[in-house]
Every structure is written in structure tokens, then in C-alpha cells.
Amino acid sequence: MSIGHTLLGLLESGPRHGYDLKRSFDEKFGHDRPLHYGQVYSTMSRLLKNGLVVVDGMEAGGGPERKRYAITDTGITDVSRWLAQPEKPEPYLQSTLYTKVVIALLTGRGAADLLDTQRAEHLRLMRILTDRKRRGDLADQLICDHALFHLEADLRWLELTAARLDSLAEAVRG
């Protein structure tokens, strides 16, 4: 995820302080990985240097003065370009899980046990996400669906690999 573009997109609704940007980011996108304040301010500094935001004002608060940032026309154009650019599909051709299965087979360890353990972990996470989805708002439901669909695909792969384990063992050892 592009933190810079996401913060710029949040600024399109109006000027905000770094604290407000962090809070808004965390509410909408950071359920599992909230931003650190340092990341917000270093990103805003870079966006300022690149002319994508300007300091729209300074306000005194309970502590040091707070900068209020506003997006520039260049920043709006940059967000538009980013939104129009498709994300590269992740083919997972360098899967750590596949590598573990092959290494287990090459070293005479139990690849079937490895697949069973991984299947159990996937199912555990799917139960957690399904529960979160039931309790969440629409945005949370959609992000949980995204993760669940990926986990379902992984489970199909685990089943297929388990069914072909003997053939795979011959292929990697031969």
C-alpha cells in the first residue's frame, strides 16, 4: 500500500493535521497495522518536499504547534494517476509455503504434517476473520472477504498439494 498516496487521498476532503491523518488512516485502513506517528510525519515531510502538499496553517495545541497540511493540485493529479494505475496481481510464484514443502521432501521430513499444520492455521485465521466480518461494518466486511478469498485459494492449493505429495516427492528427489 502506498502510504503517501493514501494520505494524499485523505487530504482531498480538506486540510488536516498529522494526528488527524493518522486517526483517519487507522480507522479506515489500519485495523491490523496502524501507522506510527513517525511514519505519518516523515511521509508528510516527503510529500511537502515534492510539492504534493503545503502547510496550510499552524495551530497551537496542548503541546508544540501543529502543522495543518493541504493537498496541492499536483498532489490531486498524483492521486488520480495512482488510482488509475492497476495493481500488479500477486502470482505467489515464490511461495514460502511451497519452498517449505519441497525442503521437507528433500530432507526426508514430513511434508504431509507440514501441510496439515498449515491447513489448521489457515482455518484458525478464517474463523477469526469470519467472526470479525460478522461484527464489522461494510468496509471491514469487504477487507475480511478479500483475506478470506485468498485463504480459501491457499486451502485449495494445500489440498491439491497433499493429493500430489508422492508425485512431488519423486519429482524433487529425482
GROMACS .gro file of N, CA and C in nm:
model
  522
    1MET      N    1   0.085  -0.118   0.000
    1MET     CA    2   0.000   0.000   0.000
    1MET      C    3   0.089   0.123   0.000
    2SER      N    4   0.050   0.219  -0.077
    2SER     CA    5   0.123   0.344  -0.080
    2SER      C    6   0.069   0.436   0.029
    3ILE      N    7   0.146   0.450   0.135
    3ILE     CA    8   0.104   0.536   0.247
    3ILE      C    9   0.089   0.680   0.199
    4GLY      N   10   0.184   0.726   0.119
    4GLY     CA   11   0.179   0.863   0.070
    4GLY      C   12   0.054   0.892  -0.009
    5HIS      N   13   0.021   0.804  -0.102
    5HIS     CA   14  -0.100   0.825  -0.182
    5HIS      C   15  -0.226   0.817  -0.097
    6THR      N   16  -0.225   0.728  -0.002
    6THR     CA   17  -0.342   0.715   0.086
    6THR      C   18  -0.361   0.842   0.168
    7LEU      N   19  -0.253   0.896   0.223
    7LEU     CA   20  -0.264   1.021   0.299
    7LEU      C   21  -0.306   1.136   0.209
    8LEU      N   22  -0.254   1.140   0.087
    8LEU     CA   23  -0.296   1.244  -0.007
    8LEU      C   24  -0.446   1.232  -0.036
    9GLY      N   25  -0.493   1.111  -0.057
    9GLY     CA   26  -0.635   1.090  -0.082
    9GLY      C   27  -0.720   1.136   0.034
   10LEU      N   28  -0.673   1.112   0.156
   10LEU     CA   29  -0.747   1.158   0.274
   10LEU      C   30  -0.749   1.310   0.282
   11LEU      N   31  -0.644   1.374   0.232
   11LEU     CA   32  -0.637   1.521   0.234
   11LEU      C   33  -0.730   1.586   0.132
   12GLU      N   34  -0.777   1.510   0.034
   12GLU     CA   35  -0.864   1.570  -0.066
   12GLU      C   36  -0.995   1.622  -0.006
   13SER      N   37  -1.036   1.569   0.108
   13SER     CA   38  -1.160   1.616   0.171
   13SER      C   39  -1.139   1.747   0.247
   14GLY      N   40  -1.013   1.787   0.264
   14GLY     CA   41  -0.983   1.913   0.331
   14GLY      C   42  -0.855   1.903   0.412
   15PRO      N   43  -0.799   2.019   0.449
   15PRO     CA   44  -0.673   2.022   0.525
   15PRO      C   45  -0.687   1.950   0.660
   16ARG      N   46  -0.576   1.890   0.701
   16ARG     CA   47  -0.574   1.816   0.827
   16ARG      C   48  -0.434   1.819   0.889
   17HIS      N   49  -0.433   1.795   1.020
   17HIS     CA   50  -0.307   1.778   1.094
   17HIS      C   51  -0.261   1.634   1.079
   18GLY      N   52  -0.134   1.610   1.106
   18GLY     CA   53  -0.080   1.474   1.101
   18GLY      C   54  -0.156   1.379   1.192
   19TYR      N   55  -0.192   1.428   1.312
   19TYR     CA   56  -0.265   1.344   1.406
   19TYR      C   57  -0.400   1.302   1.346
   20ASP      N   58  -0.470   1.395   1.282
   20ASP     CA   59  -0.599   1.365   1.220
   20ASP      C   60  -0.582   1.266   1.105
   21LEU      N   61  -0.476   1.282   1.028
   21LEU     CA   62  -0.450   1.190   0.918
   21LEU      C   63  -0.424   1.049   0.971
   22LYS      N   64  -0.345   1.038   1.076
   22LYS     CA   65  -0.316   0.907   1.134
   22LYS      C   66  -0.445   0.842   1.183
   23ARG      N   67  -0.526   0.918   1.254
   23ARG     CA   68  -0.651   0.864   1.309
   23ARG      C   69  -0.743   0.817   1.197
   24SER      N   70  -0.757   0.897   1.093
   24SER     CA   71  -0.842   0.861   0.981
   24SER      C   72  -0.788   0.738   0.908
   25PHE      N   73  -0.657   0.734   0.887
   25PHE     CA   74  -0.595   0.618   0.822
   25PHE      C   75  -0.622   0.492   0.905
   26ASP      N   76  -0.596   0.499   1.035
   26ASP     CA   77  -0.614   0.383   1.121
   26ASP      C   78  -0.758   0.335   1.123
   27GLU      N   79  -0.853   0.429   1.123
   27GLU     CA   80  -0.995   0.391   1.123
   27GLU      C   81  -1.035   0.320   0.995
   28LYS      N   82  -0.982   0.366   0.882
   28LYS     CA   83  -1.026   0.313   0.753
   28LYS      C   84  -0.940   0.197   0.702
   29PHE      N   85  -0.810   0.198   0.731
   29PHE     CA   86  -0.720   0.101   0.670
   29PHE      C   87  -0.627   0.029   0.768
   30GLY      N   88  -0.611   0.081   0.887
   30GLY     CA   89  -0.508   0.030   0.976
   30GLY      C   90  -0.555  -0.058   1.089
   31HIS      N   91  -0.666  -0.128   1.071
   31HIS     CA   92  -0.716  -0.213   1.180
   31HIS      C   93  -0.609  -0.310   1.229
   32ASP      N   94  -0.537  -0.368   1.135
   32ASP     CA   95  -0.436  -0.467   1.173
   32ASP      C   96  -0.295  -0.410   1.179
   33ARG      N   97  -0.276  -0.296   1.114
   33ARG     CA   98  -0.143  -0.233   1.113
   33ARG      C   99  -0.157  -0.082   1.121
   34PRO      N  100  -0.180  -0.029   1.238
   34PRO     CA  101  -0.190   0.117   1.249
   34PRO      C  102  -0.057   0.184   1.215
   35LEU      N  103  -0.068   0.304   1.163
   35LEU     CA  104   0.052   0.381   1.129
   35LEU      C  105   0.119   0.431   1.256
   36HIS      N  106   0.249   0.442   1.251
   36HIS     CA  107   0.323   0.506   1.359
   36HIS      C  108   0.326   0.656   1.329
   37TYR      N  109   0.325   0.737   1.434
   37TYR     CA  110   0.329   0.881   1.414
   37TYR      C  111   0.450   0.923   1.332
   38GLY      N  112   0.564   0.861   1.358
   38GLY     CA  113   0.684   0.895   1.284
   38GLY      C  114   0.670   0.869   1.135
   39GLN      N  115   0.597   0.765   1.100
   39GLN     CA  116   0.575   0.734   0.959
   39GLN      C  117   0.487   0.840   0.894
   40VAL      N  118   0.386   0.887   0.967
   40VAL     CA  119   0.299   0.992   0.914
   40VAL      C  120   0.381   1.117   0.886
   41TYR      N  121   0.458   1.160   0.986
   41TYR     CA  122   0.530   1.287   0.972
   41TYR      C  123   0.644   1.278   0.872
   42SER      N  124   0.711   1.164   0.862
   42SER     CA  125   0.816   1.152   0.761
   42SER      C  126   0.755   1.149   0.621
   43THR      N  127   0.640   1.085   0.607
   43THR     CA  128   0.570   1.084   0.478
   43THR      C  129   0.524   1.224   0.441
   44MET      N  130   0.467   1.296   0.537
   44MET     CA  131   0.419   1.432   0.509
   44MET      C  132   0.536   1.523   0.472
   45SER      N  133   0.650   1.503   0.535
   45SER     CA  134   0.769   1.582   0.503
   45SER      C  135   0.812   1.557   0.358
   46ARG      N  136   0.809   1.431   0.316
   46ARG     CA  137   0.845   1.396   0.178
   46ARG      C  138   0.743   1.454   0.079
   47LEU      N  139   0.614   1.444   0.113
   47LEU     CA  140   0.511   1.499   0.025
   47LEU      C  141   0.524   1.651   0.013
   48LEU      N  142   0.560   1.716   0.123
   48LEU     CA  143   0.581   1.861   0.124
   48LEU      C  144   0.700   1.897   0.034
   49LYS      N  145   0.809   1.824   0.050
   49LYS     CA  146   0.929   1.848  -0.030
   49LYS      C  147   0.902   1.827  -0.179
   50ASN      N  148   0.814   1.732  -0.213
   50ASN     CA  149   0.783   1.701  -0.352
   50ASN      C  150   0.671   1.789  -0.409
   51GLY      N  151   0.621   1.884  -0.330
   51GLY     CA  152   0.520   1.976  -0.379
   51GLY      C  153   0.381   1.918  -0.390
   52LEU      N  154   0.356   1.806  -0.323
   52LEU     CA  155   0.225   1.742  -0.329
   52LEU      C  156   0.131   1.791  -0.220
   53VAL      N  157   0.188   1.851  -0.115
   53VAL     CA  158   0.111   1.915  -0.008
   53VAL      C  159   0.179   2.047   0.027
   54VAL      N  160   0.103   2.132   0.094
   54VAL     CA  161   0.159   2.256   0.150
   54VAL      C  162   0.115   2.264   0.296
   55VAL      N  163   0.187   2.343   0.372
   55VAL     CA  164   0.144   2.371   0.509
   55VAL      C  165   0.038   2.479   0.498
   56ASP      N  166  -0.082   2.447   0.541
   56ASP     CA  167  -0.198   2.535   0.528
   56ASP      C  168  -0.215   2.624   0.651
   57GLY      N  169  -0.141   2.595   0.755
   57GLY     CA  170  -0.150   2.675   0.876
   57GLY      C  171  -0.085   2.605   0.993
   58MET      N  172  -0.067   2.682   1.099
   58MET     CA  173  -0.010   2.629   1.223
   58MET      C  174  -0.108   2.661   1.334
   59GLU      N  175  -0.127   2.565   1.424
   59GLU     CA  176  -0.217   2.586   1.536
   59GLU      C  177  -0.147   2.545   1.664
   60ALA      N  178  -0.171   2.623   1.767
   60ALA     CA  179  -0.117   2.587   1.899
   60ALA      C  180  -0.214   2.487   1.961
   61GLY      N  181  -0.159   2.386   2.021
   61GLY     CA  182  -0.241   2.287   2.090
   61GLY      C  183  -0.193   2.274   2.232
   62GLY      N  184  -0.214   2.159   2.290
   62GLY     CA  185  -0.168   2.133   2.425
   62GLY      C  186  -0.017   2.116   2.430
   63GLY      N  187   0.046   2.100   2.317
   63GLY     CA  188   0.191   2.080   2.310
   63GLY      C  189   0.250   2.173   2.207
   64PRO      N  190   0.340   2.118   2.124
   64PRO     CA  191   0.401   2.202   2.020
   64PRO      C  192   0.298   2.242   1.914
   65GLU      N  193   0.331   2.344   1.837
   65GLU     CA  194   0.242   2.387   1.729
   65GLU      C  195   0.222   2.273   1.631
   66ARG      N  196   0.100   2.264   1.579
   66ARG     CA  197   0.069   2.157   1.484
   66ARG      C  198   0.051   2.215   1.345
   67LYS      N  199   0.117   2.149   1.247
   67LYS     CA  200   0.102   2.190   1.108
   67LYS      C  201  -0.026   2.130   1.052
   68ARG      N  202  -0.096   2.211   0.977
   68ARG     CA  203  -0.213   2.164   0.905
   68ARG      C  204  -0.173   2.155   0.758
   69TYR      N  205  -0.190   2.037   0.699
   69TYR     CA  206  -0.148   2.012   0.561
   69TYR      C  207  -0.268   2.019   0.467
   70ALA      N  208  -0.243   2.067   0.346
   70ALA     CA  209  -0.345   2.069   0.240
   70ALA      C  210  -0.281   2.011   0.114
   71ILE      N  211  -0.361   1.940   0.038
   71ILE     CA  212  -0.313   1.881  -0.087
   71ILE      C  213  -0.306   1.990  -0.194
   72THR      N  214  -0.207   1.981  -0.281
   72THR     CA  215  -0.193   2.076  -0.392
   72THR      C  216  -0.259   2.017  -0.517
   73ASP      N  217  -0.270   2.098  -0.621
   73ASP     CA  218  -0.322   2.047  -0.749
   73ASP      C  219  -0.234   1.935  -0.802
   74THR      N  220  -0.104   1.949  -0.783
   74THR     CA  221  -0.011   1.844  -0.824
   74THR      C  222  -0.037   1.716  -0.746
   75GLY      N  223  -0.067   1.731  -0.618
   75GLY     CA  224  -0.100   1.615  -0.535
   75GLY      C  225  -0.227   1.545  -0.581
   76ILE      N  226  -0.329   1.625  -0.618
   76ILE     CA  227  -0.454   1.568  -0.668
   76ILE      C  228  -0.429   1.491  -0.797
   77THR      N  229  -0.348   1.548  -0.885
   77THR     CA  230  -0.313   1.480  -1.011
   77THR      C  231  -0.239   1.350  -0.982
   78ASP      N  232  -0.150   1.353  -0.885
   78ASP     CA  233  -0.073   1.234  -0.849
   78ASP      C  234  -0.165   1.124  -0.796
   79VAL      N  235  -0.261   1.160  -0.712
   79VAL     CA  236  -0.357   1.061  -0.661
   79VAL      C  237  -0.440   1.004  -0.776
   80SER      N  238  -0.483   1.089  -0.868
   80SER     CA  239  -0.561   1.043  -0.984
   80SER      C  240  -0.483   0.942  -1.067
   81ARG      N  241  -0.355   0.969  -1.090
   81ARG     CA  242  -0.270   0.875  -1.166
   81ARG      C  243  -0.256   0.743  -1.091
   82TRP      N  244  -0.236   0.751  -0.959
   82TRP     CA  245  -0.221   0.631  -0.876
   82TRP      C  246  -0.348   0.547  -0.879
   83LEU      N  247  -0.464   0.611  -0.868
   83LEU     CA  248  -0.591   0.539  -0.869
   83LEU      C  249  -0.617   0.473  -1.005
   84ALA      N  250  -0.573   0.536  -1.112
   84ALA     CA  251  -0.598   0.483  -1.246
   84ALA      C  252  -0.505   0.367  -1.282
   85GLN      N  253  -0.394   0.354  -1.210
   85GLN     CA  254  -0.296   0.251  -1.240
   85GLN      C  255  -0.336   0.120  -1.173
   86PRO      N  256  -0.354   0.011  -1.251
   86PRO     CA  257  -0.392  -0.116  -1.188
   86PRO      C  258  -0.279  -0.171  -1.102
   87GLU      N  259  -0.316  -0.241  -0.997
   87GLU     CA  260  -0.217  -0.307  -0.912
   87GLU      C  261  -0.171  -0.435  -0.980
   88LYS      N  262  -0.046  -0.466  -0.964
   88LYS     CA  263   0.009  -0.589  -1.021
   88LYS      C  264  -0.047  -0.708  -0.943
   89PRO      N  265  -0.112  -0.802  -1.014
   89PRO     CA  266  -0.159  -0.922  -0.944
   89PRO      C  267  -0.041  -0.998  -0.885
   90GLU      N  268  -0.059  -1.051  -0.767
   90GLU     CA  269   0.048  -1.123  -0.698
   90GLU      C  270   0.036  -1.272  -0.729
   91PRO      N  271   0.123  -1.325  -0.815
   91PRO     CA  272   0.109  -1.465  -0.855
   91PRO      C  273   0.162  -1.564  -0.751
   92TYR      N  274   0.229  -1.519  -0.649
   92TYR     CA  275   0.280  -1.607  -0.543
   92TYR      C  276   0.368  -1.720  -0.598
   93LEU      N  277   0.449  -1.689  -0.700
   93LEU     CA  278   0.533  -1.793  -0.757
   93LEU      C  279   0.655  -1.824  -0.671
   94GLN      N  280   0.687  -1.741  -0.576
   94GLN     CA  281   0.797  -1.767  -0.484
   94GLN      C  282   0.740  -1.789  -0.343
   95SER      N  283   0.646  -1.880  -0.331
   95SER     CA  284   0.577  -1.905  -0.206
   95SER      C  285   0.669  -1.970  -0.102
   96THR      N  286   0.672  -1.913   0.015
   96THR     CA  287   0.748  -1.972   0.125
   96THR      C  288   0.692  -2.109   0.161
   97LEU      N  289   0.561  -2.121   0.155
   97LEU     CA  290   0.498  -2.248   0.188
   97LEU      C  291   0.541  -2.358   0.090
   98TYR      N  292   0.542  -2.328  -0.039
   98TYR     CA  293   0.589  -2.425  -0.138
   98TYR      C  294   0.734  -2.463  -0.110
   99THR      N  295   0.815  -2.363  -0.080
   99THR     CA  296   0.956  -2.389  -0.051
   99THR      C  297   0.970  -2.482   0.069
  100LYS      N  298   0.891  -2.460   0.172
  100LYS     CA  299   0.896  -2.548   0.290
  100LYS      C  300   0.858  -2.692   0.255
  101VAL      N  301   0.756  -2.709   0.171
  101VAL     CA  302   0.714  -2.843   0.131
  101VAL      C  303   0.827  -2.914   0.057
  102VAL      N  304   0.890  -2.843  -0.037
  102VAL     CA  305   0.999  -2.904  -0.114
  102VAL      C  306   1.117  -2.937  -0.024
  103ILE      N  307   1.154  -2.847   0.064
  103ILE     CA  308   1.267  -2.874   0.155
  103ILE      C  309   1.234  -2.992   0.247
  104ALA      N  310   1.111  -2.999   0.296
  104ALA     CA  311   1.071  -3.112   0.379
  104ALA      C  312   1.088  -3.243   0.302
  105LEU      N  313   1.045  -3.245   0.176
  105LEU     CA  314   1.058  -3.366   0.094
  105LEU      C  315   1.205  -3.399   0.067
  106LEU      N  316   1.284  -3.296   0.037
  106LEU     CA  317   1.425  -3.319   0.008
  106LEU      C  318   1.503  -3.371   0.129
  107THR      N  319   1.460  -3.333   0.246
  107THR     CA  320   1.533  -3.371   0.368
  107THR      C  321   1.469  -3.487   0.442
  108GLY      N  322   1.367  -3.547   0.382
  108GLY     CA  323   1.303  -3.664   0.443
  108GLY      C  324   1.213  -3.632   0.561
  109ARG      N  325   1.172  -3.508   0.574
  109ARG     CA  326   1.080  -3.471   0.682
  109ARG      C  327   0.936  -3.489   0.634
  110GLY      N  328   0.843  -3.478   0.727
  110GLY     CA  329   0.703  -3.499   0.697
  110GLY      C  330   0.636  -3.380   0.631
  111ALA      N  331   0.629  -3.379   0.498
  111ALA     CA  332   0.562  -3.271   0.427
  111ALA      C  333   0.411  -3.277   0.452
  112ALA      N  334   0.356  -3.395   0.470
  112ALA     CA  335   0.212  -3.406   0.498
  112ALA      C  336   0.179  -3.340   0.631
  113ASP      N  337   0.264  -3.359   0.729
  113ASP     CA  338   0.243  -3.293   0.860
  113ASP      C  339   0.250  -3.142   0.846
  114LEU      N  340   0.346  -3.096   0.766
  114LEU     CA  341   0.360  -2.953   0.742
  114LEU      C  342   0.232  -2.897   0.679
  115LEU      N  343   0.177  -2.967   0.580
  115LEU     CA  344   0.053  -2.923   0.515
  115LEU      C  345  -0.064  -2.925   0.612
  116ASP      N  346  -0.071  -3.028   0.696
  116ASP     CA  347  -0.180  -3.036   0.796
  116ASP      C  348  -0.172  -2.921   0.896
  117THR      N  349  -0.052  -2.892   0.941
  117THR     CA  350  -0.032  -2.781   1.036
  117THR      C  351  -0.070  -2.649   0.971
  118GLN      N  352  -0.031  -2.631   0.846
  118GLN     CA  353  -0.064  -2.507   0.775
  118GLN      C  354  -0.214  -2.496   0.752
  119ARG      N  355  -0.279  -2.608   0.717
  119ARG     CA  356  -0.424  -2.608   0.697
  119ARG      C  357  -0.494  -2.565   0.826
  120ALA      N  358  -0.450  -2.617   0.938
  120ALA     CA  359  -0.510  -2.581   1.068
  120ALA      C  360  -0.492  -2.432   1.096
  121GLU      N  361  -0.376  -2.378   1.062
  121GLU     CA  362  -0.351  -2.235   1.084
  121GLU      C  363  -0.439  -2.150   0.994
  122HIS      N  364  -0.455  -2.191   0.870
  122HIS     CA  365  -0.544  -2.118   0.779
  122HIS      C  366  -0.688  -2.121   0.831
  123LEU      N  367  -0.733  -2.235   0.874
  123LEU     CA  368  -0.871  -2.247   0.925
  123LEU      C  369  -0.891  -2.163   1.052
  124ARG      N  370  -0.789  -2.159   1.137
  124ARG     CA  371  -0.797  -2.077   1.258
  124ARG      C  372  -0.814  -1.930   1.220
  125LEU      N  373  -0.731  -1.883   1.127
  125LEU     CA  374  -0.740  -1.744   1.084
  125LEU      C  375  -0.872  -1.716   1.014
  126MET      N  376  -0.922  -1.811   0.938
  126MET     CA  377  -1.051  -1.793   0.871
  126MET      C  378  -1.165  -1.777   0.973
  127ARG      N  379  -1.159  -1.852   1.081
  127ARG     CA  380  -1.262  -1.838   1.187
  127ARG      C  381  -1.256  -1.699   1.249
  128ILE      N  382  -1.136  -1.651   1.275
  128ILE     CA  383  -1.119  -1.517   1.333
  128ILE      C  384  -1.174  -1.411   1.237
  129LEU      N  385  -1.138  -1.422   1.109
  129LEU     CA  386  -1.184  -1.323   1.011
  129LEU      C  387  -1.335  -1.330   0.989
  130THR      N  388  -1.390  -1.449   0.993
  130THR     CA  389  -1.536  -1.464   0.977
  130THR      C  390  -1.608  -1.399   1.094
  131ASP      N  391  -1.555  -1.416   1.214
  131ASP     CA  392  -1.615  -1.352   1.331
  131ASP      C  393  -1.603  -1.200   1.321
  132ARG      N  394  -1.487  -1.152   1.281
  132ARG     CA  395  -1.465  -1.008   1.263
  132ARG      C  396  -1.560  -0.952   1.157
  133LYS      N  397  -1.579  -1.029   1.051
  133LYS     CA  398  -1.668  -0.987   0.942
  133LYS      C  399  -1.812  -0.973   0.992
  134ARG      N  400  -1.856  -1.066   1.074
  134ARG     CA  401  -1.993  -1.062   1.129
  134ARG      C  402  -2.016  -0.936   1.213
  135ARG      N  403  -1.913  -0.895   1.287
  135ARG     CA  404  -1.926  -0.780   1.378
  135ARG      C  405  -1.892  -0.647   1.312
  136GLY      N  406  -1.829  -0.651   1.194
  136GLY     CA  407  -1.777  -0.529   1.134
  136GLY      C  408  -1.876  -0.453   1.050
  137ASP      N  409  -1.834  -0.332   1.015
  137ASP     CA  410  -1.912  -0.251   0.922
  137ASP      C  411  -1.881  -0.298   0.780
  138LEU      N  412  -1.941  -0.234   0.682
  138LEU     CA  413  -1.924  -0.278   0.543
  138LEU      C  414  -1.778  -0.277   0.500
  139ALA      N  415  -1.704  -0.175   0.537
  139ALA     CA  416  -1.562  -0.168   0.498
  139ALA      C  417  -1.485  -0.286   0.557
  140ASP      N  418  -1.510  -0.317   0.684
  140ASP     CA  419  -1.442  -0.429   0.748
  140ASP      C  420  -1.486  -0.562   0.685
  141GLN      N  421  -1.612  -0.572   0.649
  141GLN     CA  422  -1.661  -0.694   0.584
  141GLN      C  423  -1.590  -0.717   0.452
  142LEU      N  424  -1.572  -0.610   0.375
  142LEU     CA  425  -1.506  -0.623   0.245
  142LEU      C  426  -1.359  -0.661   0.259
  143ILE      N  427  -1.288  -0.601   0.354
  143ILE     CA  428  -1.147  -0.637   0.370
  143ILE      C  429  -1.134  -0.779   0.423
  144CYS      N  430  -1.227  -0.821   0.507
  144CYS     CA  431  -1.225  -0.961   0.556
  144CYS      C  432  -1.255  -1.057   0.442
  145ASP      N  433  -1.352  -1.021   0.356
  145ASP     CA  434  -1.381  -1.106   0.239
  145ASP      C  435  -1.257  -1.121   0.152
  146HIS      N  436  -1.185  -1.013   0.130
  146HIS     CA  437  -1.063  -1.018   0.049
  146HIS      C  438  -0.965  -1.119   0.109
  147ALA      N  439  -0.942  -1.110   0.237
  147ALA     CA  440  -0.849  -1.201   0.303
  147ALA      C  441  -0.903  -1.344   0.301
  148LEU      N  442  -1.033  -1.362   0.324
  148LEU     CA  443  -1.091  -1.496   0.325
  148LEU      C  444  -1.081  -1.563   0.188
  149PHE      N  445  -1.102  -1.488   0.082
  149PHE     CA  446  -1.091  -1.547  -0.052
  149PHE      C  447  -0.948  -1.593  -0.079
  150HIS      N  448  -0.850  -1.516  -0.034
  150HIS     CA  449  -0.710  -1.558  -0.051
  150HIS      C  450  -0.681  -1.683   0.032
  151LEU      N  451  -0.733  -1.688   0.153
  151LEU     CA  452  -0.711  -1.806   0.237
  151LEU      C  453  -0.779  -1.929   0.177
  152GLU      N  454  -0.898  -1.911   0.119
  152GLU     CA  455  -0.966  -2.023   0.053
  152GLU      C  456  -0.883  -2.076  -0.064
  153ALA      N  457  -0.825  -1.986  -0.140
  153ALA     CA  458  -0.739  -2.029  -0.251
  153ALA      C  459  -0.618  -2.106  -0.196
  154ASP      N  460  -0.560  -2.058  -0.088
  154ASP     CA  461  -0.448  -2.130  -0.026
  154ASP      C  462  -0.491  -2.269   0.020
  155LEU      N  463  -0.611  -2.279   0.077
  155LEU     CA  464  -0.660  -2.410   0.122
  155LEU      C  465  -0.676  -2.506   0.004
  156ARG      N  466  -0.726  -2.456  -0.107
  156ARG     CA  467  -0.738  -2.541  -0.227
  156ARG      C  468  -0.600  -2.591  -0.270
  157TRP      N  469  -0.502  -2.500  -0.264
  157TRP     CA  470  -0.366  -2.539  -0.300
  157TRP      C  471  -0.312  -2.644  -0.202
  158LEU      N  472  -0.337  -2.626  -0.074
  158LEU     CA  473  -0.292  -2.723   0.026
  158LEU      C  474  -0.350  -2.861  -0.002
  159GLU      N  475  -0.480  -2.868  -0.035
  159GLU     CA  476  -0.545  -2.995  -0.064
  159GLU      C  477  -0.486  -3.059  -0.190
  160LEU      N  478  -0.468  -2.979  -0.294
  160LEU     CA  479  -0.410  -3.029  -0.419
  160LEU      C  480  -0.269  -3.081  -0.396
  161THR      N  481  -0.190  -3.006  -0.322
  161THR     CA  482  -0.052  -3.047  -0.295
  161THR      C  483  -0.048  -3.175  -0.212
  162ALA      N  484  -0.135  -3.185  -0.113
  162ALA     CA  485  -0.142  -3.307  -0.031
  162ALA      C  486  -0.176  -3.428  -0.119
  163ALA      N  487  -0.267  -3.410  -0.214
  163ALA     CA  488  -0.306  -3.519  -0.303
  163ALA      C  489  -0.193  -3.559  -0.398
  164ARG      N  490  -0.104  -3.465  -0.428
  164ARG     CA  491   0.006  -3.492  -0.521
  164ARG      C  492   0.141  -3.507  -0.452
  165LEU      N  493   0.141  -3.524  -0.323
  165LEU     CA  494   0.265  -3.525  -0.246
  165LEU      C  495   0.363  -3.634  -0.290
  166ASP      N  496   0.313  -3.755  -0.317
  166ASP     CA  497   0.402  -3.862  -0.360
  166ASP      C  498   0.468  -3.829  -0.494
  167SER      N  499   0.390  -3.778  -0.586
  167SER     CA  500   0.445  -3.739  -0.717
  167SER      C  501   0.545  -3.626  -0.704
  168LEU      N  502   0.514  -3.529  -0.617
  168LEU     CA  503   0.605  -3.417  -0.596
  168LEU      C  504   0.736  -3.467  -0.534
  169ALA      N  505   0.726  -3.561  -0.440
  169ALA     CA  506   0.846  -3.615  -0.376
  169ALA      C  507   0.937  -3.681  -0.481
  170GLU      N  508   0.877  -3.756  -0.572
  170GLU     CA  509   0.957  -3.819  -0.679
  170GLU      C  510   1.021  -3.714  -0.767
  171ALA      N  511   0.946  -3.612  -0.800
  171ALA     CA  512   0.997  -3.507  -0.890
  171ALA      C  513   1.112  -3.429  -0.827
  172VAL      N  514   1.102  -3.394  -0.701
  172VAL     CA  515   1.207  -3.312  -0.639
  172VAL      C  516   1.330  -3.395  -0.600
  173ARG      N  517   1.311  -3.523  -0.576
  173ARG     CA  518   1.425  -3.608  -0.539
  173ARG      C  519   1.495  -3.664  -0.662
  174GLY      N  520   1.426  -3.664  -0.776
  174GLY     CA  521   1.480  -3.726  -0.897
  174GLY      C  522   1.568  -3.644  -0.976
   0.00000   0.00000   0.00000
